[in-house]
Amino acid sequence: MSLTGIVRPYGDTTGDGRVQLSFTLPVPFGDETERARAEGAALQLAAKMGMDPAMVVHAKGMGPDFTFFIVYGRVSHLVDLSAVTVTEREFPVLPAAEVNLRIRSALGRKLVVVGACIGTDAHTVGIDAILNVKGHAGEKGLEYYREIKVVNMGSQVSVADLVARAAAEHADAVLVSQVVTQRDAHLTNTREMSAAFRSGLGSQRPLLVAGGPRFDPAAAHELGVDKIFGRGTTPGEVASYLVHALVSQRDPGGWLPPGKERAGAA
Amino acid sequence: MSLTGIVRPYGDTTGDGRVQLSFTLPVPFGDETERARAEGAALQLAAKMGMDPAMVVHAKGMGPDFTFFIVYGRVSHLVDLSAVTVTEREFPVLPAAEVNLRIRSALGRKLVVVGACIGTDAHTVGIDAILNVKGHAGEKGLEYYREIKVVNMGSQVSVADLVARAAAEHADAVLVSQVVTQRDAHLTNTREMSAAFRSGLGSQRPLLVAGGPRFDPAAAHELGVDKIFGRGTTPGEVASYLVHALVSQRDPGGWLPPGKERAGAA
Amino acid sequence: MTGKLNLDPAVVAQARELARLAGQPVTDLARTHTTVSVERAMLRLAGLDGADEDGMPWVNRLTDAIRETTGLEHGVALPAWDAMIAGGYPDLRTLAVDAAAGLAKFRLPMGADAGLAREHATRSVGAGVALIDQRRAERDRMIAATCDPPMPWIYLIVATGDIYEDIPQAQAAAREGADIIAVIRSTGQSLLDYVPEGATREGYAGTYATRENFRLMRAALDDVSRELGRYVRLTNYASGLCMPEIAALAGLERLDMMLNDCMYGIIFRDINPVRTFIDQRFSRQVHARAGIVINTGEDNYLTTADAVDAAHTVVVSQLLNEYFGREAGLADAQLGLGHAFEINPEVPDSFLLELAHAQLIRELFPDAPLKYMPPTKHMTGNVFAGYLLDAFFNLAGVMTDQSILLIGMMTEGIHTPFLSDRDLALENVRYVRRAAGKLGGSFRPEPDGFVAQRARQVLGEATGLLRTIGSQGLLNAIAAGTFGVTRRPADGGRGLDGVVERAPGYFNPAADMMEADQ
Amino acid sequence: MTGKLNLDPAVVAQARELARLAGQPVTDLARTHTTVSVERAMLRLAGLDGADEDGMPWVNRLTDAIRETTGLEHGVALPAWDAMIAGGYPDLRTLAVDAAAGLAKFRLPMGADAGLAREHATRSVGAGVALIDQRRAERDRMIAATCDPPMPWIYLIVATGDIYEDIPQAQAAAREGADIIAVIRSTGQSLLDYVPEGATREGYAGTYATRENFRLMRAALDDVSRELGRYVRLTNYASGLCMPEIAALAGLERLDMMLNDCMYGIIFRDINPVRTFIDQRFSRQVHARAGIVINTGEDNYLTTADAVDAAHTVVVSQLLNEYFGREAGLADAQLGLGHAFEINPEVPDSFLLELAHAQLIRELFPDAPLKYMPPTKHMTGNVFAGYLLDAFFNLAGVMTDQSILLIGMMTEGIHTPFLSDRDLALENVRYVRRAAGKLGGSFRPEPDGFVAQRARQVLGEATGLLRTIGSQGLLNAIAAGTFGVTRRPADGGRGLDGVVERAPGYFNPAADMMEADQ
Ligand code: B12
Ligand code: B12
Ligand SMILES: Cc1ncc(COP(=O)(O)O)c(C=O)c1O
Ligand SMILES: Cc1ncc(COP(=O)(O)O)c(C=O)c1O
């Protein structure tokens, strides 16, 4: 059970390599020959995935053109735990009082957050879980923090409206949620959003944070945002990140949202 | 939906390559770092299996040392249907009357079949489904065939007893069932059985047929038997095969179970 | 359905009366206002179809042109047919093309001109309404020729975004036992103030609702209905900014059921409340005429509110939907009131609570084809747990005699359904129905046991809330976040600019026909 | 448990009386015969442990040597202790070593020699029985110190074949909610006429039942019981040719439950009927003393016979197991009568039929800790369908107040369970118990409805069959294929050569103590 060694999937004995796989192929499952061919095709795929031996334990024709398969088998791939790079959370999770304190002492004003569900996404439960007082998983949301001002624009917000509002509110950070991922809608929308902030506000742009259950947290850079939060995020993590990115790094000369220079100076 | 073309797994659009995978890794899923490492390990395995992108949609710690994962993702492997070799059934399935007729006219006596579950396997339902009058899937078993004499030795039969009985009965064919496959018990037992017939009866050996739900029908040669039947076999298929192997090929000079020469001559 | 819960009929009658009192002012609003979409729906019934090269429908072009010149307070019918007659236009389409180009002249005709316009308009719209009637008769014939499956009807969703992928998936689902196919719409459609045209292939998480998509899918399901000897119903969404128009198109293309709620657009799409209440009334009148069963959306409340705490808001909304629906002419058999199995599976006795809620609703609305929605909120990436939860939903459905079961997908927490998800989901419900279909007969809650008490408690809370709504006003209650813990002020949301108060002399032949129909 | 089925108490009493009549002749057989394994079990209680270098236990060596010289009809105790005393052996082990080498001399002592041998033997065996009593007290203390989980107890299987893989899997299962862990045996063990020795790592589809494996697993479960504050029970199999010995080892190592059926070995292992009936009586006497709950195997019949057609054979067998169990001194609370959820899921109303059967059995045996077995036969490679079927099994279990639920595995149709299969299975039952644990309260079959009628029909068929068995004789009925549609003649099967008729003066101090105990 070493954390750096080589492991294999475990069915019921160490190293047995057992996995379960299911998929559909666009092949018919009618007469005997078709069935044999379909199972052969399924086994070919399993073999290409590295399963040997592989066993088709279930095959079911769905309509005249498709067959669903369940396959069990053994893979010989090794999982090298030392090659797993875990990006440690780059900031500590702080209690709410500490978040408030740091904001007050460093900024001397409230930190302004604008949140929205952009595009045609109407799934607000996730972003509300982060923003609303009610919060999530027993943690209060950002509205509960005395030193954070939250502007929740709700759902289906167009990028143009979001940029305008963020500018008007002198937002330190913009939080957008994307739940619908079909045809990569979340990626398209996030890219569009970050591009608009860049072209609209340039170096004055606020910190950009995206979140949603099917994001890959490692994709922030690629999508042009500063940070991505995935499934199960809690408000405290988000608040702590904001402090880390916008407040704590202020003095050590880290990245500063330039909009704040202005607002702070005003 | 061509039967010879290239296909990919189908989730909800042609060519989307989507598959579902689940497995356990011997890695802990406790604190945040362990969880991140575990998911990373799971994604590493998925990547090695050719899934890209892959998404861990569920991860659950099981005790202190194991984590179960469910992964959805896309594989780019192509399934080449023309490379699937389907071994067509090499014999026609005959109605019972036809089976009886062919045996009577070619052999002039009953065809003798000895069946058993060998080793410590006590699963008789499968072989009984083939042998007993009651049969399987609406088809009567071999006992129902007027021209077949069935000796069903039951379960947990030792190989030595089986060879002795087969010799004593002048069996044309021996049918063994193997259902338990843990630690490849079915393969070991089948090999032991075919070796014993070879060494005990030599060229006089009867036709050797193995069956069970987890056999690979293509492995007959490797296991030293003449034929393997897998899950869902029906008695009619077995009867037809016996006729094909023992009766129909008699005249065209095919392989003859030499025991029969003797018995036929007697 | 003999009562298993010992509900007090007086309390039930009182709840209904309170719902009527709460809804009446909103009905008055709907009777005295029109919307751009109501006007466009009338034009669609009159046969105006198609779109310009940007894809903007001619009904929009024409309505906008009229609005700019004469305004909408008298309706578009008088100016439109007056302009047709005056300009000698052969049809509405030609008029619309000119109108879009700024070439047509509109005025509010008076006297005999008005009479003539009124007569022509009535004739044209009458042809559309007659077509709806024909479609309804066609449905009856199809059902007679195939067969009407017994309830509960199995309701399944397709959502590929591409009508040509949807079709084979829908047919496959029907072959595996689906009685109803719903084609989910692309995420953004409800916010569009026009109905797209033609067959479409690129929706997000759903396929655009267009007349052509309706036609293609209905034809495909007719084929499969004949193949199976079982009439397979088609559902879409009369919801969003174009609710009335989509209702008209559904009637014209023989859809069988439509998602249509008096408040869903308000709460979940941030569409203006007034706009929604006006649009829903007209759309329901059309549905009534077309013999379409509506499906209401109370299930949605339980995705944003807690299913135990907010159980009574579901009942309140159903009573309102019932009131508005009946008022618009819908028969009880057309009121597919919605509710859902959304209690957190970690809650002790969650299944008993679900049974209490489902049985309560069954007894409150004995003649309504209740639509029961599967778990969604508590579906995670654990597809095995999800498959299990869906089975218990199916079981609650058969035990409490629900009419329409929307079949849950084990991958609900992950993606829009795969073909195989749907197939497995159907295997699930088929097993439950076959194995435990008659369990309801042995389900007899103890008279003062957990189930019966819970049901009575929810009914009591519903009555209390209806009383509050009655005194504060429905629009204020919505603004205060009563439904789905979402606040929607009466002057907020999209589409308010499409609302117009009717002037005296307002004329809309479609509205008149529907009203007369009731 | 108030009756929900309106069973006629007179019919129930009659069924019990018929079972007694059918079983009595077999009991007489058991009282007048012994077997090699009964003798060896006595030696084990007297402290003889270990095996020679071929792995053959000393109890076998000693018994075989005595059998060859004096025969077994007087029991091994007299010749053995006589030889010890005469040969000045320090202990049985030394004697056995010599006996195996042909160096020990045996005779049937008479008079005072016999008295002395009897006295020594009684003392030695008494020490073993005292150890069993201690273990029983130890169990009581452990339960008091941890806590006894409420029923239904969740029963889970481990089956890796390797005791050192079994242990972590068992602990993981306990942590996830298992109340009982059963270590399945290697496929071949029941046909071995000896009990293997030591910790073992290479079973097929199960792990050998050995004293050391018992000890290791019980210790591991004690650890986890303390960790969880909940006593986790351990189960194994007192079945096969060594049934009596394994029962003794189980008592000595504080196992809590044992699979132990009066007919399983006959039907499913082709063990000789007479051998089995003798062995089962002695093993049950040991279980009675050890406070071990037995589990009977009626579930197995439904894997070879049809679960609807053969439902009554389950009831008949349970009544026989009850009779034989009580006769051997077991309290009702030790009678874990088995039955199963094995109806083909394609059969209409299968779940109602299952409920009828389960409720019938619950009402027939109100004080027995019924053991309810999950679907196995109709579990295919479709693990989703399997997960669903298991859920309905769990539901039937909680609805009909079963005591012990063996938790089904979604991969039943494929392989012995993976670690994750077990975890998912526990999630399944936890959900069902939490969500629907109280559903039984609302489960009230209509007095003459489908469920009640089916239950009465099965009881009627059982009574009829018992009457037939009474007149033809139980051994003949078994030979005719009454149970599990498998014919087992009284003179067939394995182990008959290990049966010996007791001579006058037969002496077995263990048997005597157990008999006195009753
Ligand atoms: C509730 C719900 C709805 C509600 C939404 C109500 C509302 N006001 O939000 C209603 C009923 C309206 C709805 C409608 C639709 N839905 Co919906 N819905 C869901 C459901 C059941 C739960 C989502 C949810 O609330 N999760 C709970 C929250 C707390 O979790 P979360 O969103 O992951 O948020 C957490 C993290 O991701 C993170 N996070 C999220 N956002 C952000 C943002 C920031 C800045 C940060 C830091 C963190 C963060 O923090 C949160 C707390 O941990 C899911 C299925 C499921 N079980 O997941 C489907 C689902 C999301 N819906 C889906 C679809 C397709 C739709 C529709 C488009 C269907 C249609 N065509 O009609 C419609 C239209 C809505 C639209 N245009 O978007 C699909 C999306 C498929 C996909 N992956 O593309 C899903 C997965 C269902 C499915 N399998 O098909 N839906
Ligand atoms: C019934 C059953 C039993 C019964 C057997 C009764 C009997 N007299 O047969 C009982 C209860 C006794 C039993 C006991 C055990 N069983 Co069992 N049992 C099953 C079960 C539920 C069904 C098997 C069955 O009857 N299938 C129906 C028949 C018709 O199908 P079939 O065998 O595949 O046969 C067909 C074809 O394969 C083919 N065929 C089969 N044989 C032959 C032979 C020839 C010549 C031909 C031509 C064709 C042919 O034709 C048949 C008709 O189509 C399976 C689980 C499952 N759902 O599959 C477990 C299963 C087979 N059992 C299993 C185990 C481990 C055991 C035990 C060893 C457990 C234990 N340690 O105590 C014991 C001991 C038995 C032993 N020593 O073998 C495992 C095997 C795991 C593995 N793959 O290694 C299974 C898969 C369960 C599991 N998941 O753990 N079992
Ligand atoms: C009543 C009702 N209308 C409409 C919809 C969704 O339609 P859209 O979001 O496309 O308006 C739903 C969601 O399921 C609904 O329940
Ligand atoms: C009562 C009983 N004894 C024993 C066994 C299995 O033990 P074996 O086959 O190892 O004798 C079973 C099978 O599950 C059983 O039900």
Tab-separated table of C-alpha atoms in Angstrom, chain D residues 288-385:
chain	number	residue	atom	x	y	z
D	288	ALA	CA	-26.386	-26.394	20.888
D	289	ARG	CA	-23.767	-26.509	23.610
D	290	ALA	CA	-21.605	-23.850	21.958
D	291	GLY	CA	-24.449	-21.397	21.545
D	292	ILE	CA	-23.855	-21.436	17.813
D	293	VAL	CA	-26.686	-20.517	15.496
D	294	ILE	CA	-27.016	-22.973	12.654
D	295	ASN	CA	-27.963	-21.973	9.129
D	296	THR	CA	-29.842	-24.481	7.072
D	297	GLY	CA	-29.601	-24.742	3.305
D	298	GLU	CA	-33.076	-24.791	1.830
D	299	ASP	CA	-32.051	-22.000	-0.512
D	300	ASN	CA	-30.033	-24.544	-2.465
D	301	TYR	CA	-33.089	-26.492	-3.567
D	302	LEU	CA	-34.183	-23.496	-5.559
D	303	THR	CA	-31.025	-23.540	-7.637
D	304	THR	CA	-31.818	-26.950	-9.082
D	305	ALA	CA	-35.607	-26.852	-8.765
D	306	ASP	CA	-37.912	-24.054	-9.795
D	307	ALA	CA	-38.543	-21.566	-7.017
D	308	VAL	CA	-42.260	-21.374	-7.660
D	309	ASP	CA	-42.954	-25.065	-8.238
D	310	ALA	CA	-40.745	-26.168	-5.370
D	311	ALA	CA	-41.600	-23.481	-2.827
D	312	HIS	CA	-43.309	-26.032	-0.610
D	313	THR	CA	-40.235	-28.278	-0.518
D	314	VAL	CA	-38.441	-25.438	1.247
D	315	VAL	CA	-41.104	-25.358	3.932
D	316	VAL	CA	-41.033	-29.140	4.312
D	317	SER	CA	-37.280	-29.132	4.699
D	318	GLN	CA	-37.440	-26.306	7.230
D	319	LEU	CA	-39.937	-28.240	9.316
D	320	LEU	CA	-37.618	-31.239	9.192
D	321	ASN	CA	-34.605	-29.131	10.072
D	322	GLU	CA	-36.579	-27.661	12.935
D	323	TYR	CA	-37.556	-31.077	14.196
D	324	PHE	CA	-34.017	-32.478	13.953
D	325	GLY	CA	-32.560	-29.306	15.430
D	326	ARG	CA	-34.839	-29.218	18.436
D	327	GLU	CA	-34.343	-32.940	18.924
D	328	ALA	CA	-30.583	-32.328	19.067
D	329	GLY	CA	-31.055	-29.655	21.699
D	330	LEU	CA	-30.984	-26.461	19.686
D	331	ALA	CA	-33.145	-23.620	20.931
D	332	ASP	CA	-35.443	-21.927	18.445
D	333	ALA	CA	-33.169	-18.900	18.603
D	334	GLN	CA	-30.404	-21.101	17.190
D	335	LEU	CA	-32.409	-22.279	14.199
D	336	GLY	CA	-31.328	-20.090	11.325
D	337	LEU	CA	-33.658	-21.715	8.837
D	338	GLY	CA	-32.734	-20.857	5.283
D	339	HIS	CA	-34.742	-19.817	2.305
D	340	ALA	CA	-34.124	-17.770	-0.792
D	341	PHE	CA	-35.240	-15.184	-3.303
D	342	GLU	CA	-34.777	-17.282	-6.421
D	343	ILE	CA	-37.878	-16.819	-8.536
D	344	ASN	CA	-37.119	-16.091	-12.160
D	345	PRO	CA	-37.425	-12.309	-12.510
D	346	GLU	CA	-39.247	-12.863	-15.775
D	347	VAL	CA	-42.171	-14.428	-13.922
D	348	PRO	CA	-45.059	-11.982	-13.531
D	349	ASP	CA	-45.568	-10.796	-9.959
D	350	SER	CA	-42.337	-12.454	-8.912
D	351	PHE	CA	-41.821	-9.981	-6.114
D	352	LEU	CA	-45.279	-10.619	-4.683
D	353	LEU	CA	-44.620	-14.339	-4.809
D	354	GLU	CA	-41.339	-13.813	-2.980
D	355	LEU	CA	-43.115	-11.748	-0.343
D	356	ALA	CA	-45.716	-14.459	0.093
D	357	HIS	CA	-43.051	-17.113	0.602
D	358	ALA	CA	-40.927	-15.008	2.925
D	359	GLN	CA	-43.870	-13.887	5.016
D	360	LEU	CA	-45.186	-17.447	5.262
D	361	ILE	CA	-41.876	-18.658	6.597
D	362	ARG	CA	-41.652	-15.727	8.973
D	363	GLU	CA	-45.039	-16.613	10.414
D	364	LEU	CA	-44.374	-20.348	10.580
D	365	PHE	CA	-41.151	-19.869	12.551
D	366	PRO	CA	-41.685	-16.740	14.605
D	367	ASP	CA	-38.742	-17.291	16.955
D	368	ALA	CA	-36.179	-18.570	14.470
D	369	PRO	CA	-33.431	-16.250	13.208
D	370	LEU	CA	-34.404	-16.862	9.603
D	371	LYS	CA	-31.641	-16.647	7.061
D	372	TYR	CA	-32.706	-15.207	3.770
D	373	MET	CA	-30.551	-15.873	0.734
D	374	PRO	CA	-30.239	-13.553	-2.252
D	375	PRO	CA	-30.826	-14.363	-5.901
D	376	THR	CA	-28.090	-16.440	-7.482
D	377	LYS	CA	-29.582	-18.561	-10.206
D	378	HIS	CA	-31.027	-15.707	-12.211
D	379	MET	CA	-28.042	-13.473	-11.782
D	380	THR	CA	-26.418	-13.059	-15.165
D	381	GLY	CA	-23.437	-11.115	-16.444
D	382	ASN	CA	-25.611	-7.999	-16.493
D	383	VAL	CA	-24.335	-6.537	-13.262
D	384	PHE	CA	-26.807	-3.670	-13.366
D	385	ALA	CA	-29.775	-6.017	-13.538
